[in-house]
Structures are given as structure tokens and as C-alpha cells.
Short mmCIF file of C-alpha atoms in Angstrom, two decimals:
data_model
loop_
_atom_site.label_atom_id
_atom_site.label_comp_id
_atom_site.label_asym_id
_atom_site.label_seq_id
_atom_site.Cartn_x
_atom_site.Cartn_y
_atom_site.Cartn_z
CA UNK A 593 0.00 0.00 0.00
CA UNK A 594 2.60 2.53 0.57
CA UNK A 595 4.49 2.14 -2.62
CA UNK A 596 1.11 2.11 -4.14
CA UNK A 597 0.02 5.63 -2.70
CA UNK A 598 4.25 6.66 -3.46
CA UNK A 599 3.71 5.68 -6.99
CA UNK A 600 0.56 7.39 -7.58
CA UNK A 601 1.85 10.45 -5.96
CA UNK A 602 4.86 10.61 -8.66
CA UNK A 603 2.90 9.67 -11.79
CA UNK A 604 0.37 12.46 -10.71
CA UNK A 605 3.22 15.00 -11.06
CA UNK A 606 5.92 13.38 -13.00
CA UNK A 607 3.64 12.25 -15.98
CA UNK A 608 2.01 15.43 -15.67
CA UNK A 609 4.73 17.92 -16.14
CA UNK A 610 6.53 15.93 -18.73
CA UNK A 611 3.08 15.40 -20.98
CA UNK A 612 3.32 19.39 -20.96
CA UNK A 613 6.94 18.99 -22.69
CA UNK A 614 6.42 15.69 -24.93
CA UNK A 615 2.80 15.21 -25.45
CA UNK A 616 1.69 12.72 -28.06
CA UNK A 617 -1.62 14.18 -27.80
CA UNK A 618 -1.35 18.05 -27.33
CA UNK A 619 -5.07 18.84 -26.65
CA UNK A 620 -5.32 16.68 -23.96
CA UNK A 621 -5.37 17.91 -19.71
CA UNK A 622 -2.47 17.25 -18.53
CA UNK A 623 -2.76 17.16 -14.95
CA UNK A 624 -6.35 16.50 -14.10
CA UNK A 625 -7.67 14.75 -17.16
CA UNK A 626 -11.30 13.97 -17.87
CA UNK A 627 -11.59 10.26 -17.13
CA UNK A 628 -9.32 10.37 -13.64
CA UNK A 629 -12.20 10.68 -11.21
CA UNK A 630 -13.57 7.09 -13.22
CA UNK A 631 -9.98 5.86 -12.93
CA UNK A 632 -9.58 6.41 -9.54
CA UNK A 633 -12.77 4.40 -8.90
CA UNK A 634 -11.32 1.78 -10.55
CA UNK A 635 -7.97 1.76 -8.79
CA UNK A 636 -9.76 2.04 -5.40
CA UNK A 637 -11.77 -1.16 -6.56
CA UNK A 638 -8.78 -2.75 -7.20
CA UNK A 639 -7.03 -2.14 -3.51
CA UNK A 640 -10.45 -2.79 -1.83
CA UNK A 641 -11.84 -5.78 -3.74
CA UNK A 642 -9.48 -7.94 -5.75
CA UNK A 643 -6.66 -8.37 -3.03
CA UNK A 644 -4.17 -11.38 -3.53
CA UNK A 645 -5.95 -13.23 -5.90
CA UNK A 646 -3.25 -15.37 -7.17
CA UNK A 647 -2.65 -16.18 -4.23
CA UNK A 648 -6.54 -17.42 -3.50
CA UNK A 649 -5.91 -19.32 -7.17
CA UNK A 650 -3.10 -21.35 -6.24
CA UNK A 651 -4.64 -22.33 -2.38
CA UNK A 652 -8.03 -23.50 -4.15
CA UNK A 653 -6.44 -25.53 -6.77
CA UNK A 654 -3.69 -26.87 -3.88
CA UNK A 655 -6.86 -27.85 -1.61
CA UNK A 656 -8.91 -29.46 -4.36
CA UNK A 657 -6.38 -31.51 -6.19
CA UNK A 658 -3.55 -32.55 -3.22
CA UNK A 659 -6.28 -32.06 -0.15
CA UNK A 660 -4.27 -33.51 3.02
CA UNK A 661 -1.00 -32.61 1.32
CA UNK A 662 -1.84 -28.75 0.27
CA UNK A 663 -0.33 -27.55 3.22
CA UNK A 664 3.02 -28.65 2.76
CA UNK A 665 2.74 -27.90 -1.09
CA UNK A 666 1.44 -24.57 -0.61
CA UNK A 667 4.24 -23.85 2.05
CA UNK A 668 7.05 -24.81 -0.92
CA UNK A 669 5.04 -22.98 -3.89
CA UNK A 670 4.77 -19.32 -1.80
CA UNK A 671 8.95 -20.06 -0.43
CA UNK A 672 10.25 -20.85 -3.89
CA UNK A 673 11.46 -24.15 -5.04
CA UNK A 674 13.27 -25.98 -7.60
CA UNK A 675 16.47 -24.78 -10.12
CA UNK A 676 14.82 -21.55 -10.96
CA UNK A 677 14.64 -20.42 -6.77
CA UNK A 678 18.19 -20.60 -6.43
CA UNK A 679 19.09 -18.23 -9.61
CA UNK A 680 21.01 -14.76 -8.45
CA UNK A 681 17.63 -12.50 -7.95
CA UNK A 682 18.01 -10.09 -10.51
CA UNK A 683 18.26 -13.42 -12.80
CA UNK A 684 15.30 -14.75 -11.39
CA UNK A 685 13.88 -11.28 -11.60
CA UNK A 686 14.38 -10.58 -15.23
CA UNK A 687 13.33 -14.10 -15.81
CA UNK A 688 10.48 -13.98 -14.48
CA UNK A 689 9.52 -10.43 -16.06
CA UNK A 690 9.95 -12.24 -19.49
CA UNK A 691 7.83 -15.35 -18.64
CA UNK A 692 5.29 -12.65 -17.36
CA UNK A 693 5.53 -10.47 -20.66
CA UNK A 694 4.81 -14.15 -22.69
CA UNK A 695 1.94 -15.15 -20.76
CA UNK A 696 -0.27 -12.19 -21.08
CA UNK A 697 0.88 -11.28 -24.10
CA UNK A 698 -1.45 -14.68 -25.55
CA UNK A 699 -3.80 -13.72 -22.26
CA UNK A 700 -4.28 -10.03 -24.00
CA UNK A 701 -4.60 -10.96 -27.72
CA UNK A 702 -7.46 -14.11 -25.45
CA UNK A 703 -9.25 -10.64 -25.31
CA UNK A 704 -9.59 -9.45 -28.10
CA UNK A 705 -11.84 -11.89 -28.89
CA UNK A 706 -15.32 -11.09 -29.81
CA UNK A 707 -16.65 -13.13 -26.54
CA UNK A 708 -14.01 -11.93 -24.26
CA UNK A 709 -14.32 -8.32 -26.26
CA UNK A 710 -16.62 -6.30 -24.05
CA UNK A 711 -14.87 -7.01 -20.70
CA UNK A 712 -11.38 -5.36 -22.15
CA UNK A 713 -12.80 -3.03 -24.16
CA UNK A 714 -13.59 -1.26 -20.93
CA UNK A 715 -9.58 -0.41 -20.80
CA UNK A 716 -10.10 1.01 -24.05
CA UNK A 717 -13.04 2.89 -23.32
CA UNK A 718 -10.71 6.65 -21.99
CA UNK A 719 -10.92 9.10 -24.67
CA UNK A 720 -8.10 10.88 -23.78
CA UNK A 721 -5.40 8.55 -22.80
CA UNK A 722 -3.51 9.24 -19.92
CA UNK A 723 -1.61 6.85 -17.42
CA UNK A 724 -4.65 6.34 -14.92
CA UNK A 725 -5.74 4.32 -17.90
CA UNK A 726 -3.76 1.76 -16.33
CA UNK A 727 -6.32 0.93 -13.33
CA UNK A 728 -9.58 0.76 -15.37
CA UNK A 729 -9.85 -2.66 -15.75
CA UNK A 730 -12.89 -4.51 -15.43
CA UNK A 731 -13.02 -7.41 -12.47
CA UNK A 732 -13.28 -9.93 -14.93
CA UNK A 733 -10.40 -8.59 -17.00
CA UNK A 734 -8.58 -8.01 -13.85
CA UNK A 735 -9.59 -12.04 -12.72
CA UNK A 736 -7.62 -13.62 -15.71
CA UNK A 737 -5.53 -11.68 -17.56
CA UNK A 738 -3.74 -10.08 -14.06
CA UNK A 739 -4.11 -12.29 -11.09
CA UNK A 740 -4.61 -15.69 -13.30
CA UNK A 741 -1.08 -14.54 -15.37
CA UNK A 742 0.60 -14.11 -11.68
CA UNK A 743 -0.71 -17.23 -10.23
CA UNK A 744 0.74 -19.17 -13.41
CA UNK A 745 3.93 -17.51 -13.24
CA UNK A 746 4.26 -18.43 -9.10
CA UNK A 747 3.47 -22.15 -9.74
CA UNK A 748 6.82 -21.94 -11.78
CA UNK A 749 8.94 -21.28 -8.50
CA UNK A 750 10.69 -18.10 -8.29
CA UNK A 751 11.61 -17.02 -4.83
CA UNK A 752 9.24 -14.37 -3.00
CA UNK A 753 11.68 -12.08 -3.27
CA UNK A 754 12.03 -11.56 -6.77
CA UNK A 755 8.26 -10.75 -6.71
CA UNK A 756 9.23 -8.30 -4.50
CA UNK A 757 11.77 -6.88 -6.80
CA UNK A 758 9.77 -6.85 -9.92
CA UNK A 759 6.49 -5.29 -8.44
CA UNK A 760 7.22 -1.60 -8.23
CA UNK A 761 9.03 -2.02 -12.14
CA UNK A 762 5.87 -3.57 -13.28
CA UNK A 763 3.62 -0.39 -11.46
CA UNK A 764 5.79 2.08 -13.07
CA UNK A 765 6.30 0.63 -16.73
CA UNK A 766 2.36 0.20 -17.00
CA UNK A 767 1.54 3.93 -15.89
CA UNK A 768 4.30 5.09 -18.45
CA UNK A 769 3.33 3.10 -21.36
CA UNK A 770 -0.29 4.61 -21.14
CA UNK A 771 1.17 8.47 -20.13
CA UNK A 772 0.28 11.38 -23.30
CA UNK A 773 4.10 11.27 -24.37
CA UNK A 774 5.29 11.15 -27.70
CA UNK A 775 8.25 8.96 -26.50
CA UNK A 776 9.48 6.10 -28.94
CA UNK A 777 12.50 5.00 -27.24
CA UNK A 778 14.76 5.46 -30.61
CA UNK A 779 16.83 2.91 -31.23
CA UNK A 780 14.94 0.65 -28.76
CA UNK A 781 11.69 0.80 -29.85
CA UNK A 782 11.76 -3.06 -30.45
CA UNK A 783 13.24 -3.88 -26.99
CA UNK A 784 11.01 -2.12 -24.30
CA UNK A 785 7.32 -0.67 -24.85
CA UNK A 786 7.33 2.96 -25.35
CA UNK A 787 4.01 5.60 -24.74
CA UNK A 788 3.69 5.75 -28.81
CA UNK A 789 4.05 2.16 -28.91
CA UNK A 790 1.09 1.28 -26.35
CA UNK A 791 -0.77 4.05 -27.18
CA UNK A 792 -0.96 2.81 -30.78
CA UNK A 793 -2.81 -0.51 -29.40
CA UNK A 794 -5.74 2.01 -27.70
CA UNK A 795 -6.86 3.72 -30.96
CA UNK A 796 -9.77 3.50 -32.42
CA UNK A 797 -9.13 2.53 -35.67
CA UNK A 798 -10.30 -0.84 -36.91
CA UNK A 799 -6.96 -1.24 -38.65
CA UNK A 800 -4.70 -1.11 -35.93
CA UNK A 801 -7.40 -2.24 -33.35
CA UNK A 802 -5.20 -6.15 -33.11
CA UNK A 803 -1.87 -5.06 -32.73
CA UNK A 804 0.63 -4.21 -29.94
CA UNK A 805 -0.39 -6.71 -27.51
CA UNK A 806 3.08 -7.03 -25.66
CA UNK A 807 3.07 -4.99 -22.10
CA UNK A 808 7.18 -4.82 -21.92
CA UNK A 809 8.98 -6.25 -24.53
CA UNK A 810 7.91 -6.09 -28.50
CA UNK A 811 9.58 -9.28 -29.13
CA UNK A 812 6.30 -10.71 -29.30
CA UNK A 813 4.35 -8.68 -31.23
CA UNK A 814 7.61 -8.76 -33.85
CA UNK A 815 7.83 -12.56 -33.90
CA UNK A 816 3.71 -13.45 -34.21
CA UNK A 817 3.24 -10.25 -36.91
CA UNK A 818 1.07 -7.94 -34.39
CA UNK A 819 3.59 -5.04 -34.56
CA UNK A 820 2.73 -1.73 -35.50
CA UNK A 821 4.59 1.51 -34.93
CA UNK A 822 4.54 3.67 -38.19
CA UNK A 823 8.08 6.17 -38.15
CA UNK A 824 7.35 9.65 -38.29
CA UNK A 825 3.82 8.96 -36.98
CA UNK A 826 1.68 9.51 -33.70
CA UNK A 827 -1.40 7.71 -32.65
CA UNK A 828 -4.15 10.23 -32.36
CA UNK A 829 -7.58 9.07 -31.69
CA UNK A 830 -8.54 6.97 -28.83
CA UNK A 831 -12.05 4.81 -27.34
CA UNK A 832 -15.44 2.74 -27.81
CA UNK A 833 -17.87 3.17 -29.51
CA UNK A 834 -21.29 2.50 -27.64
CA UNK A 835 -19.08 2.42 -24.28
CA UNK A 836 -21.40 4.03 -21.42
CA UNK A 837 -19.16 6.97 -19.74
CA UNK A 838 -20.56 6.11 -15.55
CA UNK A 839 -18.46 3.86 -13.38
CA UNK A 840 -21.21 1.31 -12.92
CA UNK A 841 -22.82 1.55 -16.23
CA UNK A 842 -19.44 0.16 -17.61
CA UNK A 843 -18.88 -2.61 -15.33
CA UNK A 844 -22.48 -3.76 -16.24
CA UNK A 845 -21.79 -3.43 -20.32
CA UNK A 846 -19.88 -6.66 -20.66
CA UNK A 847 -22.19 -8.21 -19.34
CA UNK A 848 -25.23 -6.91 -21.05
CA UNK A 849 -23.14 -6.87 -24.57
CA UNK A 850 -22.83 -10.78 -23.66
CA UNK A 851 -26.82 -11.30 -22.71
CA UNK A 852 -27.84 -9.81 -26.07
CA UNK A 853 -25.33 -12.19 -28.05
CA UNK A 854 -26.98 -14.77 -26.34
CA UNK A 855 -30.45 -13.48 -27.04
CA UNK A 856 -29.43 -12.79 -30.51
CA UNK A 857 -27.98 -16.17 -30.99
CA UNK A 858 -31.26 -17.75 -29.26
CA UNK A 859 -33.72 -15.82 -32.35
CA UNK A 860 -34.81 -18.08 -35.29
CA UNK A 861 -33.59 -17.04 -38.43
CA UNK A 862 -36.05 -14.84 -40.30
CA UNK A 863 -37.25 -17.05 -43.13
CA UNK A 864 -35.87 -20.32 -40.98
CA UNK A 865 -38.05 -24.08 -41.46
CA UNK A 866 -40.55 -23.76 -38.98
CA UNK A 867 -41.94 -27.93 -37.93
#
């Protein structure tokens, strides 16, 4: 919690003053922007609701596959165990960021599927993209593509501390990548995800709506052809269309996009054999 509030504290000014130097999107607030008050909401249901759950994923599945042995498995899973626990920890640490970057890298593109569609499009609901974009992710977003990422990544054994190491990196490179900055990182625009680079995945454009799927490194989007960074070119218009603008009126639209499918799908054809 303190790093949290420490973090949020920084990005507020730091992200602030330098969008006022390097903006990708000029027009936009820079301080104060028009979706932070939603944001916030959805960063405070974040600390109040979701809590450790990787943690709750790996104790259920523990308990309902190994029952009177859990315990003991459960003790060696949250210490660390096996060849990769006993890595130097920035080895473990780096390691661990990659096999991170891999797994919701396929998790992401997972929704960007049309049934999985209306639960992320709620991230890509801001208008004007800023880095509080970061926490507006719906629960069920948040479920599998976060905490069900994490949990897959502990069951591999990396000590606790190496968690420890990576979590504030991981906080600051995903409020950065979503800041108004018309960074491309130069020469390493294919090594680490820049503002122009992630900010490219959020427009509204049909034509670049499936690419840039890669939170830290581009390696993947470069190796499974979902790269897109155009030189000499800025991303420029961002959001939903049909995305309700209230707090709770988005984290009911997933689930009301999904109900009319269903309803849809449930119609007889016009013009269908009737018995």
C-alpha cells in the first residue's frame, strides 16, 4: 500500500509535467484529465476488492487436487522451489519479467476476442489517454488476464523475493506506457514498450485495433506479426464506440453486450423451417 500511494503520488506530477513537454496528444489535460475521477474508482476497486488473488488461485487448486498434502505444497510454492529459486535475484527477476511479458501477451490478444471483447474493451473505453488508464480494468479482465497470469507464473517457483523486486518495475512501466508522451524510445523501440508504442494498441481505428499486444517487450508482437509503430507517426484518436461513460454503467456493459449475443444467438432465423 505505501508504494502504491508513493507511486501514484509521482505519476500524478511526473507524468504530468513531462506530458506538458512531450505530449503525443497536445489537446489533452495534462494534470487532471477527464476520465481520472472514473480511474480512480477503478484503482480504489482494485485495492479494496481484488486483493491477492493469485494467491486465492493457487490455495483452491492446492486444496482441491492434493487435499491432506496442500499444506506442505502450498508452504514450498509461496517459499520458492526448484532450479529456478536458487538463480542470483536479478536473474530470477528478469526471468520472471519475461515469462510474465509471454503469458499475457497470448492472455491479451485471449481478449480481443469477440466473446471476451466487451470485458477489455472497458480499458479502451478513456478518450483521452492518460496513465490512470492503467487501473480501469474490469473485475473480470482483472480475474484472468492479471491475477490468473501471476498465479501461473508463481506455480513456476521463483523465490518471494524476486516478486518483490519486480512489483514496483511492473507499477511504473504500465503507468508510463499509457502516459500522453510522444516517446518512442529510438533505437529501442523493439526492446522495451514505449508511450507511442502502447498508445498505438488504444486507438480506435479498426486497422490497428489487433496489434501491440506485448506490455514490456515487442519481441512478441515482432515474432507473431502484431507489430505496428509507423516512423514519423503519432497515434491520435482513442475509445469505444457505444461504451457508457458512468463507473457502474461500464462494469455492467460486458455483461449486457454478452446477454444480447446470447439473445441474438437464441432468435430463429427470419425465413428459418418452422416444424
Amino acid at each position: 500500500m505505501p508504494w502504491d500511494l508513493i507511486n501514484l503520488a509521482i505519476s500524478f506530477v511526473a507524468f504530468g509535467m513531462l506530458a506538458r513537454l512531450a505530449p503525443c496528444n497536445p489537446g489533452q489535460r495534462l494534470f487532471v484529465g477527464r476520465d481520472m475521477a472514473i480511474d480512480a474508482l477503478y484503482g480504489l476497486l482494485g485495492v479494496v476488492i481484488y486483493g491477492d488473488i493469485a494467491d486465492f488461485y493457487i490455495r483452491t487448486g492446492a486444496s482441491l487436487m492434493l487435499q491432506k498434502d496442500a499444506p506442505a505444497a502450498l508452504a514450498m510454492i509461496f517459499a520458492g522451489y526448484g532450479p529456478v529459486s536458487h538463480l542470483p535475484l536479478i536473474v530470477q527477476s528478469l526471468l520472471m519479467l519475461v515469462v510474465l511479458d509471454f503469458v499475457q501477451y497470448w492472455l491479451h490478444r485471449l481478449f480481443h476476442l469477440s466473446p471476451f471483447w466487451p470485458f477489455h474493451a472497458v480499458h479502451h473505453s478513456p478518450e483521452d489517454l492518460d496513465w490512470t488508464a492503467t487501473y480501469r480494468i474490469h473485475p473480470v479482465n482483472f480475474l484472468i488476464y492479471s491475477a490468473g497470469a501471476l498465479a501461473i507464473v508463481r506455480l513456476a517457483g521463483f523465490s518471494p523475493a524476486a516478486f518483490f523486486v519486480l512489483g514496483p518495475f511492473n507499477l511504473v512501466i504500465g503507468s508510463l506506457v499509457h502516459a500522453n508522451l510522444n516517446w518512442t524510445f529510438g533505437p529501442f523501440r523493439y526492446v522495451i514498450a514505449s508511450p507511442v508504442f502502447h498508445r498505438w494498441h488504444h486507438v480506435s481505428d479498426p486497422a490497428v485495433h489487433d496489434k501491440n499486444f506485448s506490455p514490456t517487450f515487442p519481441v512478441w508482437d515482432l515474432m507473431f506479426g502484431t507489430f505496428h509503430m509507423p516512423r514519423g507517426e503519432l497515434p491520435q484518436a482513442y475509445g469505444v464506440e457505444g461504451m457508457p461513460k458512468e463507473f457502474l454503467a461500464q462494469l455492467v456493459y460486458p455483461f449486457r453486450v454478452t446477454a444480447e449475443r446470447l439473445m441474438a444467438a437464441r432468435k430463429p432465423r427470419v425465413g428459418a423451417a418452422t416444424a
